[in-house]
Amino acid sequence: MDLATELAIRAVVRGLFHTDAISADQVRGVMSALKNAAGAAMDRHDPATAKELVSLCKGVRLDTAVSMHEPA
């Protein structure tokens, strides 16, 4: 994934979250799906793709300030 694609995905998720179009739970769902995809990439011996997906997940977390775990 090139940098422009990563930044575009992050911008869309950030924009949807900050305009209340999606909730924190939905952002967590996106992050969970990215982590699952990274795991699948590792299973297919594709560490470069896994690293890109984990980086994207971290970027979404930083952009939205939503943690992976729901507060108690």
Coordinates of N, CA and C in Angstrom, one line a residue:
M1 N 0.9 -1.2 0.0 CA 0.0 0.0 0.0 C 0.9 1.2 0.0
D2 N 0.6 2.2 -0.9 CA 1.4 3.4 -0.9 C 0.9 4.4 0.2
L3 N 1.7 5.4 0.4 CA 1.4 6.3 1.5 C 0.1 7.1 1.2
A4 N -0.1 7.4 0.0 CA -1.4 8.1 -0.4 C -2.6 7.3 0.0
T5 N -2.6 6.0 -0.3 CA -3.7 5.2 0.0 C -3.9 5.1 1.5
E6 N -2.8 4.9 2.3 CA -3.0 4.8 3.7 C -3.5 6.1 4.3
L7 N -3.0 7.3 3.8 CA -3.5 8.5 4.3 C -5.0 8.8 3.9
A8 N -5.4 8.3 2.8 CA -6.8 8.5 2.3 C -7.7 7.7 3.2
I9 N -7.3 6.4 3.5 CA -8.2 5.6 4.3 C -8.3 6.2 5.7
R10 N -7.1 6.6 6.3 CA -7.2 7.3 7.6 C -8.1 8.5 7.6
A11 N -8.0 9.3 6.5 CA -8.8 10.5 6.5 C -10.3 10.2 6.4
V12 N -10.6 9.2 5.7 CA -12.1 8.8 5.6 C -12.6 8.4 7.0
V13 N -11.8 7.5 7.6 CA -12.3 7.0 8.9 C -12.3 8.2 9.9
R14 N -11.3 9.0 9.9 CA -11.2 10.1 10.9 C -12.4 11.1 10.6
G15 N -12.7 11.4 9.3 CA -13.8 12.3 9.0 C -15.1 11.7 9.4
L16 N -15.4 10.4 9.2 CA -16.6 9.8 9.6 C -16.8 9.8 11.1
F17 N -15.7 9.5 11.8 CA -15.8 9.5 13.3 C -16.0 10.9 13.8
H18 N -15.3 11.9 13.4 CA -15.4 13.2 13.9 C -16.7 13.9 13.5
T19 N -17.4 13.4 12.6 CA -18.7 14.0 12.2 C -19.8 13.1 12.8
D20 N -19.5 12.2 13.6 CA -20.4 11.3 14.3 C -21.2 10.4 13.3
A21 N -20.6 10.2 12.1 CA -21.2 9.3 11.1 C -21.0 7.8 11.5
I22 N -19.9 7.6 12.3 CA -19.6 6.2 12.8 C -19.3 6.4 14.3
S23 N -19.5 5.4 15.1 CA -19.3 5.4 16.5 C -17.9 4.9 16.8
A24 N -17.5 5.0 18.1 CA -16.2 4.5 18.6 C -16.2 3.0 18.4
D25 N -17.4 2.3 18.6 CA -17.4 0.9 18.5 C -17.2 0.5 17.0
Q26 N -17.7 1.3 16.1 CA -17.5 1.0 14.7 C -16.0 1.2 14.3
V27 N -15.4 2.2 14.9 CA -13.9 2.4 14.6 C -13.2 1.2 15.2
R28 N -13.5 0.7 16.4 CA -12.9 -0.5 16.9 C -13.1 -1.7 16.0
G29 N -14.2 -1.7 15.3 CA -14.5 -2.8 14.4 C -13.5 -2.7 13.2
V30 N -13.3 -1.5 12.7 CA -12.4 -1.3 11.6 C -11.0 -1.7 12.0
M31 N -10.5 -1.3 13.2 CA -9.2 -1.6 13.7 C -9.1 -3.1 13.9
S32 N -10.1 -3.8 14.4 CA -10.1 -5.2 14.6 C -9.9 -5.9 13.2
A33 N -10.7 -5.5 12.2 CA -10.6 -6.1 10.9 C -9.2 -5.9 10.3
L34 N -8.6 -4.7 10.5 CA -7.2 -4.5 10.0 C -6.3 -5.5 10.7
K35 N -6.4 -5.6 12.0 CA -5.5 -6.6 12.7 C -5.7 -8.0 12.3
N36 N -7.0 -8.4 12.0 CA -7.2 -9.7 11.5 C -6.6 -9.9 10.1
A37 N -6.7 -8.9 9.3 CA -6.1 -9.0 8.0 C -4.6 -9.1 8.0
A38 N -4.0 -8.4 9.0 CA -2.6 -8.5 9.2 C -2.2 -9.9 9.6
G39 N -3.0 -10.5 10.5 CA -2.7 -11.9 10.9 C -2.8 -12.8 9.7
A40 N -3.8 -12.6 8.9 CA -3.9 -13.4 7.7 C -2.8 -13.3 6.7
A41 N -2.2 -12.0 6.6 CA -1.1 -11.8 5.8 C 0.1 -12.6 6.3
M42 N 0.3 -12.6 7.6 CA 1.4 -13.3 8.3 C 1.2 -14.8 8.0
D43 N 0.0 -15.3 8.1 CA -0.3 -16.7 7.8 C 0.2 -17.1 6.3
R44 N 0.1 -16.1 5.4 CA 0.5 -16.3 4.0 C 1.9 -15.9 3.8
H45 N 2.7 -15.7 4.9 CA 4.1 -15.4 4.8 C 4.3 -14.1 4.0
D46 N 3.5 -13.1 4.3 CA 3.6 -11.8 3.7 C 3.8 -10.7 4.8
P47 N 5.0 -10.7 5.4 CA 5.2 -9.8 6.5 C 5.1 -8.3 6.1
A48 N 5.4 -8.0 4.9 CA 5.4 -6.6 4.5 C 4.0 -6.1 4.5
T49 N 3.0 -6.9 4.0 CA 1.6 -6.5 4.0 C 1.1 -6.4 5.4
A50 N 1.5 -7.3 6.2 CA 1.1 -7.3 7.6 C 1.5 -6.1 8.3
K51 N 2.8 -5.7 8.1 CA 3.3 -4.5 8.7 C 2.5 -3.2 8.2
E52 N 2.2 -3.2 7.0 CA 1.4 -2.0 6.4 C 0.0 -2.0 7.1
L53 N -0.6 -3.1 7.3 CA -1.9 -3.1 7.9 C -1.9 -2.7 9.3
V54 N -0.9 -3.2 10.1 CA -0.7 -2.8 11.5 C -0.5 -1.3 11.6
S55 N 0.4 -0.8 10.6 CA 0.6 0.7 10.6 C -0.7 1.5 10.4
L56 N -1.5 1.0 9.4 CA -2.8 1.6 9.2 C -3.7 1.6 10.4
C57 N -3.7 0.5 11.1 CA -4.5 0.4 12.3 C -4.0 1.4 13.4
K58 N -2.7 1.5 13.5 CA -2.2 2.4 14.5 C -2.5 3.9 14.1
G59 N -2.4 4.1 12.8 CA -2.8 5.5 12.3 C -4.2 5.8 12.6
V60 N -5.1 4.9 12.4 CA -6.6 5.1 12.7 C -6.7 5.4 14.2
R61 N -6.0 4.6 15.0 CA -6.1 4.8 16.5 C -5.6 6.2 16.8
L62 N -4.5 6.7 16.3 CA -4.0 8.0 16.6 C -4.9 9.1 16.0
D63 N -5.5 8.9 14.9 CA -6.3 9.9 14.3 C -7.6 10.1 15.0
T64 N -8.1 9.0 15.6 CA -9.5 9.1 16.3 C -9.4 9.1 17.8
A65 N -8.3 8.7 18.4 CA -8.1 8.6 19.8 C -9.0 7.5 20.4
V66 N -9.4 6.6 19.6 CA -10.2 5.4 20.0 C -9.3 4.3 20.3
S67 N -9.4 3.8 21.6 CA -8.5 2.6 21.9 C -9.2 1.3 21.4
M68 N -8.3 0.3 21.3 CA -8.8 -1.0 20.8 C -9.8 -1.6 21.7
H69 N -9.7 -1.3 23.0 CA -10.5 -2.0 24.0 C -11.5 -0.9 24.6
E70 N -12.7 -1.4 24.6 CA -13.8 -0.5 25.1 C -13.6 -0.2 26.6
P71 N -13.7 1.1 27.0 CA -13.5 1.4 28.4 C -14.6 0.6 29.3
A72 N -14.1 0.3 30.5 CA -15.0 -0.4 31.4 C -16.0 0.4 32.1

